[in-house]
Coordinates of C-alpha atoms and ligand atoms in Angstrom, one line a residue:
X1 CA 22.7 24.7 11.5
X2 CA 20.6 27.5 12.9
X3 CA 17.1 26.7 14.1
X4 CA 14.4 26.9 11.5
X5 CA 10.7 26.5 11.8
X6 CA 8.7 24.2 9.6
X7 CA 6.2 26.0 7.3
X8 CA 3.2 24.0 8.5
X9 CA 3.8 25.3 12.1
X10 CA 4.3 28.9 10.8
X11 CA 1.1 28.8 8.8
X12 CA -0.8 27.7 11.9
X13 CA 1.0 30.2 14.2
X14 CA -1.1 32.3 16.4
X15 CA 1.8 34.6 17.0
X16 CA 3.0 37.3 14.6
X17 CA 5.7 40.0 14.6
X18 CA 8.3 37.5 15.6
X19 CA 11.6 36.8 13.9
X20 CA 11.7 33.4 12.2
X21 CA 14.0 31.3 9.9
X22 CA 12.5 29.1 7.2
X23 CA 14.2 26.8 4.8
X24 CA 12.8 25.1 1.7
X25 CA 12.5 24.9 -2.0
X26 CA 11.2 27.8 -4.2
X27 CA 7.8 26.9 -5.8
X28 CA 7.4 30.4 -7.5
X29 CA 8.9 33.8 -7.6
X30 CA 6.7 36.5 -8.9
X31 CA 7.5 40.2 -9.7
X32 CA 10.9 39.9 -8.2
X33 CA 9.0 40.3 -4.9
X34 CA 6.9 37.3 -3.8
X35 CA 8.5 33.9 -3.1
X36 CA 6.3 30.9 -2.6
X37 CA 8.4 28.6 -0.4
X38 CA 7.7 24.9 0.4
X39 CA 9.4 22.5 2.7
X40 CA 7.3 19.4 2.4
X41 CA 5.6 19.8 5.8
X42 CA 2.4 20.7 4.0
X43 CA 1.3 21.4 0.4
X44 CA 0.7 25.0 1.4
X45 CA 3.5 27.4 0.7
X46 CA 4.6 30.3 2.8
X47 CA 4.8 33.7 1.1
X48 CA 8.0 35.6 1.5
X49 CA 8.0 39.3 0.6
X50 CA 11.4 40.5 -0.8
X51 CA 12.5 44.1 -0.6
X52 CA 13.9 43.8 -4.1
X53 CA 15.1 47.4 -4.3
X54 CA 17.5 46.7 -1.5
X55 CA 18.5 43.2 -2.5
X56 CA 21.5 42.3 -4.6
X57 CA 20.3 41.7 -8.2
X58 CA 22.7 38.8 -8.5
X59 CA 21.0 37.0 -5.6
X60 CA 17.5 37.8 -6.9
X61 CA 18.4 36.0 -10.2
X62 CA 19.3 32.8 -8.2
X63 CA 15.9 32.6 -6.6
X64 CA 14.6 30.2 -9.2
X65 CA 12.0 27.4 -9.3
X66 CA 13.4 24.4 -7.3
X67 CA 16.3 26.3 -5.6
X68 CA 16.9 25.6 -1.9
X69 CA 17.0 28.8 0.2
X70 CA 17.1 29.9 3.7
X71 CA 15.1 33.0 4.8
X72 CA 15.2 34.9 8.0
X73 CA 12.7 37.6 8.5
X74 CA 9.6 38.7 10.4
X75 CA 6.4 36.7 10.5
X76 CA 3.6 39.2 9.9
X77 CA -0.1 39.2 9.3
X78 CA -0.6 39.1 5.5
X79 CA -2.2 42.0 3.7
X80 CA -2.7 39.9 0.5
X81 CA -5.5 37.4 0.0
X82 CA -5.0 33.7 0.3
X83 CA -2.8 33.5 3.4
X84 CA -3.1 34.6 7.0
X85 CA 0.6 35.2 7.5
X86 CA 3.7 35.9 5.4
X87 CA 7.4 36.6 6.0
X88 CA 9.1 39.9 5.4
X89 CA 12.5 38.9 4.4
X90 CA 15.5 40.4 6.2
X91 CA 18.1 37.9 4.9
X92 CA 18.0 35.4 2.1
X93 CA 20.7 32.8 1.5
X94 CA 20.9 30.5 -1.5
X95 CA 21.6 27.0 -0.2
X96 CA 21.5 25.2 -3.5
X97 CA 21.0 26.7 -7.0
X98 CA 18.6 25.1 -9.4
X99 CA 19.1 25.9 -13.1
X100 CA 15.6 26.1 -14.7
X101 CA 17.1 25.2 -18.1
X102 CA 18.3 21.8 -16.7
X103 CA 15.7 21.1 -14.0
X104 CA 13.3 18.3 -15.2
X105 CA 10.4 19.6 -13.1
X106 CA 8.4 22.6 -14.4
X107 CA 6.1 25.0 -12.5
X108 CA 3.1 23.5 -14.3
X109 CA 1.1 20.2 -14.3
X110 CA 3.3 17.3 -15.4
X111 CA 1.8 13.8 -16.0
X112 CA 2.1 11.0 -13.5
X113 CA 3.9 8.9 -16.1
X114 CA 6.5 11.6 -16.7
X115 CA 7.0 12.0 -12.9
X116 CA 7.4 8.2 -12.5
X117 CA 10.5 8.5 -14.6
X118 CA 11.7 11.3 -12.3
X119 CA 10.8 9.5 -9.1
X120 CA 13.9 11.0 -7.4
X121 CA 12.3 14.4 -7.8
X122 CA 8.6 13.8 -7.7
X123 CA 8.4 14.2 -3.9
X124 CA 8.7 17.9 -4.7
X125 CA 5.2 18.0 -6.3
X126 CA 2.0 18.6 -4.4
X127 CA 0.5 15.2 -5.4
X128 CA 3.4 13.2 -4.3
X129 CA 3.9 15.3 -1.2
X130 CA 0.3 14.4 -0.2
X131 CA 0.6 10.8 -1.1
X132 CA 3.8 10.2 0.9
X133 CA 2.6 12.1 3.9
X134 CA -0.6 10.0 3.9
X135 CA 1.5 6.8 3.4
X136 CA 3.5 7.8 6.4
X137 CA 0.4 8.4 8.5
X138 CA -1.1 5.0 7.5
X139 CA 2.1 3.3 8.6
X140 CA 1.9 5.0 11.9
X141 CA -1.8 4.1 12.3
X142 CA -1.1 0.4 11.5
X143 CA 1.3 0.3 14.5
X144 CA -1.1 2.3 16.7
X145 CA -4.0 0.0 15.9
X146 CA -2.1 -3.1 16.8
X147 CA -0.2 -1.7 19.8
X148 CA -3.4 -0.4 21.4
X149 CA -4.7 -4.0 21.2
X150 CA -1.7 -5.7 22.7
X151 CA -0.3 -7.2 19.5
X152 CA 3.5 -7.9 19.4
X153 CA 5.3 -6.5 16.3
X154 CA 7.3 -9.5 15.1
X155 CA 10.1 -9.1 12.6
X156 CA 10.0 -12.1 10.3
X157 CA 13.0 -12.8 8.0
X158 CA 13.5 -11.3 4.6
X159 CA 15.7 -14.1 3.4
X160 CA 14.1 -17.5 3.8
X161 CA 14.2 -21.0 2.3
X162 CA 10.5 -21.4 2.1
X163 CA 7.9 -20.2 -0.4
X164 CA 5.0 -19.6 2.0
X165 CA 2.4 -19.3 -0.6
X166 CA 3.6 -22.2 -2.6
X167 CA 3.2 -20.3 -5.8
X168 CA 6.8 -20.6 -6.9
X169 CA 7.1 -16.8 -7.5
X170 CA 10.3 -16.2 -5.5
X171 CA 13.5 -14.2 -6.2
X172 CA 16.6 -16.3 -5.5
X173 CA 19.2 -15.1 -3.1
X174 CA 22.7 -16.3 -3.8
X175 CA 26.3 -15.1 -3.7
X176 CA 27.4 -17.7 -6.3
X177 CA 29.3 -16.5 -9.3
X178 CA 26.4 -16.9 -11.7
X179 CA 28.6 -17.6 -14.7
X180 CA 30.3 -20.4 -12.9
X181 CA 28.3 -21.9 -9.9
X182 CA 29.7 -25.0 -8.2
X183 CA 28.1 -28.2 -9.5
X184 CA 27.8 -31.7 -8.2
X185 CA 26.7 -34.4 -10.8
X186 CA 25.8 -31.6 -13.2
X187 CA 23.4 -29.9 -10.8
X188 CA 24.1 -26.5 -9.0
X189 CA 25.3 -27.4 -5.6
X190 CA 23.5 -25.1 -3.2
X191 CA 25.2 -26.7 -0.2
X192 CA 28.2 -24.6 -1.2
X193 CA 26.1 -21.4 -1.4
X194 CA 26.2 -18.7 1.4
X195 CA 23.5 -20.3 3.5
X196 CA 24.3 -23.9 2.6
X197 CA 21.0 -24.2 0.8
X198 CA 18.9 -22.5 -1.8
X199 CA 17.3 -19.4 -0.4
X200 CA 14.9 -16.7 -1.7
X201 CA 13.4 -13.3 -0.7
X202 CA 10.2 -13.8 1.4
X203 CA 6.8 -13.7 -0.3
X204 CA 5.1 -13.6 3.1
X205 CA 6.0 -13.6 6.8
X206 CA 2.9 -15.7 7.6
X207 CA 4.5 -19.0 8.4
X208 CA 7.0 -17.5 10.8
X209 CA 4.3 -15.2 12.1
X210 CA 2.3 -18.3 13.1
X211 CA 5.2 -19.5 15.2
X212 CA 5.1 -16.3 17.1
X213 CA 1.3 -16.4 17.6
X214 CA 1.6 -19.9 19.1
X215 CA 3.3 -18.3 22.1
X216 CA 2.6 -14.6 22.1
X217 CA -1.1 -15.0 21.2
X218 CA -1.4 -11.9 18.9
X219 CA 1.4 -10.8 16.6
X220 CA 1.7 -8.7 13.4
X221 CA 4.4 -8.2 10.9
X222 CA 4.8 -5.1 8.7
X223 CA 7.6 -5.4 6.2
X224 CA 8.5 -5.7 2.6
X225 CA 7.6 -8.9 0.6
X226 CA 8.8 -9.9 -2.9
X227 CA 7.0 -11.6 -5.7
X228 CA 8.5 -12.5 -9.0
X229 CA 5.2 -12.6 -10.8
X230 CA 5.3 -11.0 -14.2
X231 CA 2.2 -8.8 -13.6
X232 CA 2.3 -5.5 -15.3
X233 CA -0.9 -4.2 -13.8
X234 CA -1.9 -1.1 -11.8
X235 CA -2.3 -3.3 -8.7
X236 CA 0.9 -5.4 -8.6
X237 CA 4.5 -4.7 -7.5
X238 CA 7.4 -7.0 -7.3
X239 CA 8.3 -5.5 -4.0
X240 CA 5.4 -4.5 -1.8
X241 CA 4.8 -4.0 1.9
X242 CA 2.4 -6.3 3.7
X243 CA 0.8 -6.2 7.2
X244 CA 0.2 -9.8 8.5
X245 CA -1.5 -10.2 11.8
X246 CA -1.7 -13.7 13.2
X247 CA -3.9 -14.5 16.2
X248 CA -4.1 -17.6 18.4
X249 CA -7.6 -18.7 19.4
X250 CA -9.3 -16.8 16.5
X251 CA -11.7 -18.4 14.1
X252 CA -12.6 -17.0 10.7
X253 CA -15.3 -14.8 12.1
X254 CA -13.0 -13.2 14.6
X255 CA -10.5 -12.8 11.8
X256 CA -13.0 -11.0 9.6
X257 CA -14.0 -8.7 12.4
X258 CA -10.4 -7.7 13.1
X259 CA -9.7 -7.0 9.4
X260 CA -12.8 -4.9 9.0
X261 CA -12.0 -3.0 12.2
X262 CA -8.4 -2.4 11.0
X263 CA -9.4 -1.1 7.6
X264 CA -12.0 1.3 9.1
X265 CA -9.5 2.5 11.7
X266 CA -7.0 3.3 9.0
X267 CA -9.5 5.2 6.9
X268 CA -10.8 7.1 9.9
X269 CA -7.3 7.9 11.1
X270 CA -6.3 9.5 7.8
X271 CA -9.6 11.4 7.5
X272 CA -9.0 12.9 10.9
X273 CA -5.2 13.4 10.8
X274 CA -4.5 14.2 7.1
X275 CA -7.6 16.3 6.3
X276 CA -5.6 18.8 4.2
X277 CA -3.8 16.2 2.1
X278 CA -7.0 14.2 1.6
X279 CA -8.8 17.3 0.5
X280 CA -6.0 18.0 -2.0
X281 CA -6.1 14.4 -3.3
X282 CA -9.9 14.6 -3.5
X283 CA -9.7 17.6 -5.8
X284 CA -7.0 16.0 -7.8
X285 CA -9.1 13.0 -8.4
X286 CA -12.2 15.0 -9.2
X287 CA -10.2 16.8 -11.9
X288 CA -8.8 13.5 -13.2
X289 CA -12.4 12.1 -13.4
X290 CA -13.5 15.0 -15.5
X291 CA -11.2 13.8 -18.2
X292 CA -13.0 10.4 -18.4
X293 CA -16.1 9.6 -20.4
X294 CA -19.3 10.1 -18.3
X295 CA -20.1 6.4 -17.8
X296 CA -16.6 5.6 -16.5
X297 CA -16.8 8.3 -13.8
X298 CA -17.2 7.4 -10.2
X299 CA -20.4 8.5 -8.7
X300 CA -18.6 9.3 -5.4
X301 CA -15.7 11.6 -4.7
X302 CA -12.7 10.3 -2.8
X303 CA -13.9 11.7 0.6
X304 CA -17.4 10.4 0.0
X305 CA -16.0 6.9 -0.8
X306 CA -13.8 6.9 2.3
X307 CA -16.7 8.0 4.5
X308 CA -19.0 5.5 2.9
X309 CA -16.6 2.6 3.8
X310 CA -16.5 3.9 7.4
X311 CA -20.3 4.1 7.7
X312 CA -21.3 0.7 6.2
X313 CA -20.7 -2.9 7.2
X314 CA -18.7 -4.9 4.7
X315 CA -20.9 -7.4 2.9
X316 CA -20.0 -11.0 3.9
X317 CA -20.9 -14.0 1.8
X318 CA -19.4 -17.3 0.7
X319 CA -17.7 -18.0 -2.6
X320 CA -20.6 -20.3 -3.5
X321 CA -23.2 -17.5 -2.9
X322 CA -21.0 -15.2 -5.0
X323 CA -20.9 -17.7 -7.9
X324 CA -24.7 -17.9 -7.8
X325 CA -25.0 -14.1 -8.0
X326 CA -22.5 -13.9 -10.8
X327 CA -24.1 -16.7 -12.8
X328 CA -27.4 -14.9 -12.8
X329 CA -25.8 -11.5 -13.4
X330 CA -26.7 -9.5 -16.5
X331 CA -23.1 -9.3 -17.8
X332 CA -22.8 -13.1 -17.5
X333 CA -26.1 -13.7 -19.3
X334 CA -25.2 -11.2 -22.0
X335 CA -21.8 -12.8 -22.4
X336 CA -20.0 -9.6 -21.4
X337 CA -17.5 -11.2 -19.1
X338 CA -14.2 -12.2 -20.8
X339 CA -14.3 -15.3 -18.5
X340 CA -17.9 -16.4 -18.4
X341 CA -19.1 -18.0 -15.1
X342 CA -20.1 -21.5 -15.9
X343 CA -19.5 -23.8 -13.0
X344 CA -18.3 -23.9 -9.4
X345 CA -14.7 -24.1 -8.6
X346 CA -12.7 -21.7 -10.7
X347 CA -11.0 -18.6 -9.3
X348 CA -12.7 -15.3 -9.7
X349 CA -11.2 -12.8 -12.2
X350 CA -11.0 -9.2 -11.4
X351 CA -14.0 -8.5 -13.7
X352 CA -16.1 -10.7 -11.4
X353 CA -14.8 -9.1 -8.2
X354 CA -15.4 -5.7 -9.6
X355 CA -19.0 -6.6 -10.6
X356 CA -19.7 -7.9 -7.0
X357 CA -18.2 -4.9 -5.3
X358 CA -18.9 -2.0 -7.7
X359 CA -22.2 -3.0 -9.3
X360 CA -24.0 -5.6 -7.1
X361 CA -23.3 -4.7 -3.5
X362 CA -21.7 -1.3 -4.1
X363 CA -19.5 -1.6 -1.0
X364 CA -16.5 -3.7 0.3
X365 CA -17.2 -7.4 0.2
X366 CA -15.7 -10.2 2.3
X367 CA -15.8 -13.5 0.4
X368 CA -15.3 -16.7 2.4
X369 CA -15.0 -20.4 2.0
X370 CA -13.3 -20.7 -1.4
X371 CA -12.8 -24.0 -3.1
X372 CA -9.9 -25.9 -1.5
X373 CA -8.3 -26.5 -4.9
X374 CA -7.6 -22.8 -5.6
X375 CA -6.2 -21.8 -2.2
X376 CA -2.9 -22.3 -0.2
X377 CA -2.1 -25.5 1.7
X378 CA -2.3 -24.0 5.2
X379 CA -6.0 -23.0 5.1
X380 CA -8.4 -24.9 7.4
X381 CA -10.5 -27.4 5.6
X382 CA -14.3 -27.4 5.9
X383 CA -16.3 -30.6 5.9
X384 CA -17.5 -31.2 2.3
X385 CA -21.0 -29.9 1.7
X386 CA -24.0 -32.0 0.8
X387 CA -22.9 -32.1 -2.9
X388 CA -19.4 -33.1 -1.9
X389 CA -17.8 -29.7 -2.6
X390 CA -14.6 -29.1 -0.7
X391 CA -13.9 -25.6 0.6
X392 CA -11.5 -24.0 3.0
X393 CA -11.9 -21.3 5.7
X394 CA -10.5 -18.5 3.5
X395 CA -11.5 -14.9 3.3
X396 CA -10.7 -12.3 0.7
X397 CA -11.7 -8.6 1.2
X398 CA -12.5 -6.9 -2.0
X399 CA -12.6 -3.1 -2.4
X400 CA -14.1 -0.9 -5.0
X401 CA -11.6 0.2 -7.6
X402 CA -8.9 -2.0 -6.0
X403 CA -10.1 -5.6 -6.0
X404 CA -8.4 -7.8 -3.5
X405 CA -7.2 -5.8 -0.5
X406 CA -6.9 -8.5 2.1
X407 CA -6.3 -12.3 1.8
X408 CA -6.5 -14.5 4.9
X409 CA -7.8 -17.6 6.5
X410 CA -8.3 -19.7 9.6
X411 CA -5.3 -22.0 9.6
X412 CA -5.4 -25.8 9.5
X413 CA -4.3 -26.7 13.0
X414 CA -4.9 -30.5 12.7
X415 CA -1.6 -32.2 11.9
X416 CA -3.1 -35.1 9.9
X417 CA -5.2 -32.8 7.7
X418 CA -2.3 -30.4 7.1
X419 CA 0.2 -33.2 6.2
X420 CA -2.3 -34.8 3.8
X421 CA -2.9 -31.4 2.1
X422 CA 0.9 -30.8 1.8
X423 CA 1.4 -34.2 0.2
X424 CA -1.4 -33.5 -2.2
X425 CA 0.0 -30.2 -3.2
X426 CA 3.7 -31.3 -3.3
X427 CA 4.8 -29.0 -0.4
X428 CA 8.0 -30.4 1.1
X429 CA 7.1 -31.5 4.6
X430 CA 10.8 -32.1 5.6
X431 CA 11.7 -28.5 4.8
X432 CA 8.7 -27.2 6.8
X433 CA 9.4 -29.4 9.8
X434 CA 9.4 -26.4 12.1
X435 CA 6.0 -25.3 10.9
X436 CA 4.6 -28.8 11.5
X437 CA 6.0 -28.8 15.0
X438 CA 3.5 -26.1 16.0
X439 CA 0.8 -28.7 15.1
X440 CA 2.6 -31.3 17.1
X441 CA 3.1 -29.4 20.3
X442 CA 0.3 -27.4 21.8
X443 CA -1.6 -26.8 18.6
X444 CA -4.6 -24.5 18.8
X445 CA -7.2 -22.9 16.4
X446 CA -5.7 -19.7 14.9
X447 CA -6.2 -17.3 12.1
X448 CA -4.6 -14.4 10.3
X449 CA -4.6 -12.3 7.2
X450 CA -2.4 -10.2 4.9
X451 CA -3.2 -6.6 4.0
X452 CA -1.4 -5.2 0.9
X453 CA -0.2 -1.9 2.2
X454 CA 0.2 -0.2 -1.2
X455 CA -3.3 -1.2 -2.2
X456 CA -4.6 0.4 1.0
X457 CA -2.5 3.6 0.2
X458 CA -4.1 3.5 -3.3
X459 CA -7.6 3.3 -2.0
X460 CA -7.1 6.1 0.6
X461 CA -5.3 8.5 -1.8
X462 CA -7.4 7.6 -4.9
X463 CA -4.2 7.1 -6.9
X464 CA -5.0 4.9 -9.9
X465 CA -1.5 3.2 -10.3
X466 CA 0.2 1.3 -7.5
X467 CA 3.5 2.6 -8.9
X468 CA 2.6 6.0 -7.6
X469 CA 2.1 5.2 -3.9
X470 CA 5.5 3.6 -3.2
X471 CA 8.6 5.9 -3.4
X472 CA 10.6 3.7 -5.7
X473 CA 8.4 1.0 -7.4
X474 CA 9.9 -2.3 -8.4
X475 CA 8.2 -4.0 -11.4
X476 CA 9.2 -6.1 -14.4
X477 CA 12.1 -4.5 -16.2
X478 CA 12.4 -1.7 -13.7
X479 CA 14.7 -1.2 -10.7
X480 CA 15.8 2.4 -11.2
X481 CA 16.8 4.4 -8.2
Ligands
LIG1 O1 -3.4 -13.0 -0.8 P1 -1.9 -13.0 -0.5 O2 -1.0 -13.6 -1.5 O3 -1.8 -13.7 0.9 C1 -0.7 -14.0 1.6 O4 0.4 -13.7 1.3 C2 -1.0 -14.6 3.0 N1 0.3 -15.2 3.5 C3 -1.5 -13.5 3.9 C4 -1.8 -14.1 5.3 O5 -2.8 -14.8 5.4 N2 -1.0 -13.8 6.3 O6 -1.4 -11.5 -0.3 C5 -2.0 -10.7 0.7 C6 -2.3 -9.3 0.1 C7 -3.3 -9.3 -1.1 O7 -4.6 -9.4 -0.7 C8 -2.9 -8.0 -1.7 O8 -3.6 -6.9 -1.1 C9 -1.5 -7.9 -1.5 O9 -1.1 -8.7 -0.4 N3 -0.7 -8.3 -2.7 C10 0.0 -7.5 -3.5 N4 0.2 -6.2 -3.5 C11 0.9 -5.6 -4.4 N5 1.6 -6.3 -5.4 C12 1.5 -7.6 -5.4 N6 2.2 -8.3 -6.3 C13 0.7 -8.3 -4.4 N7 0.4 -9.6 -4.2 C14 -0.4 -9.6 -3.1
LIG2 MG1 -4.7 -13.6 -2.2

């Protein structure tokens, strides 16, 4: 393969009157003369000027929307408006034809729903080009953030025998013949399965992450997690990526500080390093908002929202304080909530979270100290308050338009308290013997959290549906591609 230069570099080039080769996909071909070529390095196309009078008409016909071509020519200052440079073609080669009659993409706006069905081709649109370049940048920034702070990137297993969250939403992993699994006394005998026991895809790397933190001090995971929850929402996937830092000697306050710092770092990183894509997505969202009725429109643009998050402290309050606010809120008094807030103790619904974040505080909110009964077994137990209410050192970070972005806690490091809670919740202690060992040998206070990566990509790109920020979404009744 001959050397070629990426279009982004050419468009930024200070040098002209040099010979260059570009390769990419045709976005437009006007007047048999001007090709707009894109190679995914940027949403901006490079213009190629074709000397059509001296070019084989057979070749000109093959320069169609979507075709892959290679062009060698001279990079020159552009005479036309809209671009600084263009290429005067000397040699054009068709690398891959694209029949416009058959090609599912059209050189016009197509809906996100339609493009989701064509996820194998949607990278070729400006919207998805921007989304996936931003997603890439965010991944890189996650690593940079933690590496700069001395955290160890720990690879926790994808296949495991534990259900870390205890929610029973796991996908089984087996190589049994499902029509005829071996049985003992009428029950499926997992001893004969590949791993000699029942296994599943991980829902979270946290428990193994804690083992790492109990020696390496600060670790983080960044990998795929799987949940068999039948949620058909714009915020849930069956396969999503999660970032889970775990820190020895951290309490809940330290944990909140780190999470807020991380979220701001990621937003700042993208604003600085992906300015062009963010500006494109900003305009896309502004257009989309115009289609909505006035009262549903956001009063801030995407870039304003991102900047606002950077410039303001997240609002921190306890679950109990939040319940008091919600109880007294207008929608609650006017019976506008589908789930009215009556007492203390129930989980917050997304309508309540949205009220707190979007209406009451109008900024990201960190809720802490949730009722013990609605949270996972591993969270550190608070002393009951004066009225005997039992809470745990949990924290959820809620974002405008997204809801829960982060879930975390200080961990229960006291063996007796942890065992008691596991018994109460029916978590098998014998299976988690290795987890309990960390509380037996050199236990220490520690904390961590999980950031849902796709929800972060959603927030930063302004995309309304989580299925549009992961290349090939997995959700109920869908595993295409
Ligand atoms: O709140 P979750 O379930 O917490 C945990 O898994 C903990 N083990 C994390 C920890 O403390 N290390 O999930 C964490 C985050 C949520 O706040 C949300 O952003 C995201 O993961 N998340 C999902 N994202 C997309 N699709 C789903 N089905 C998700 N479930 C959770
Ligand atoms: Mg949660």
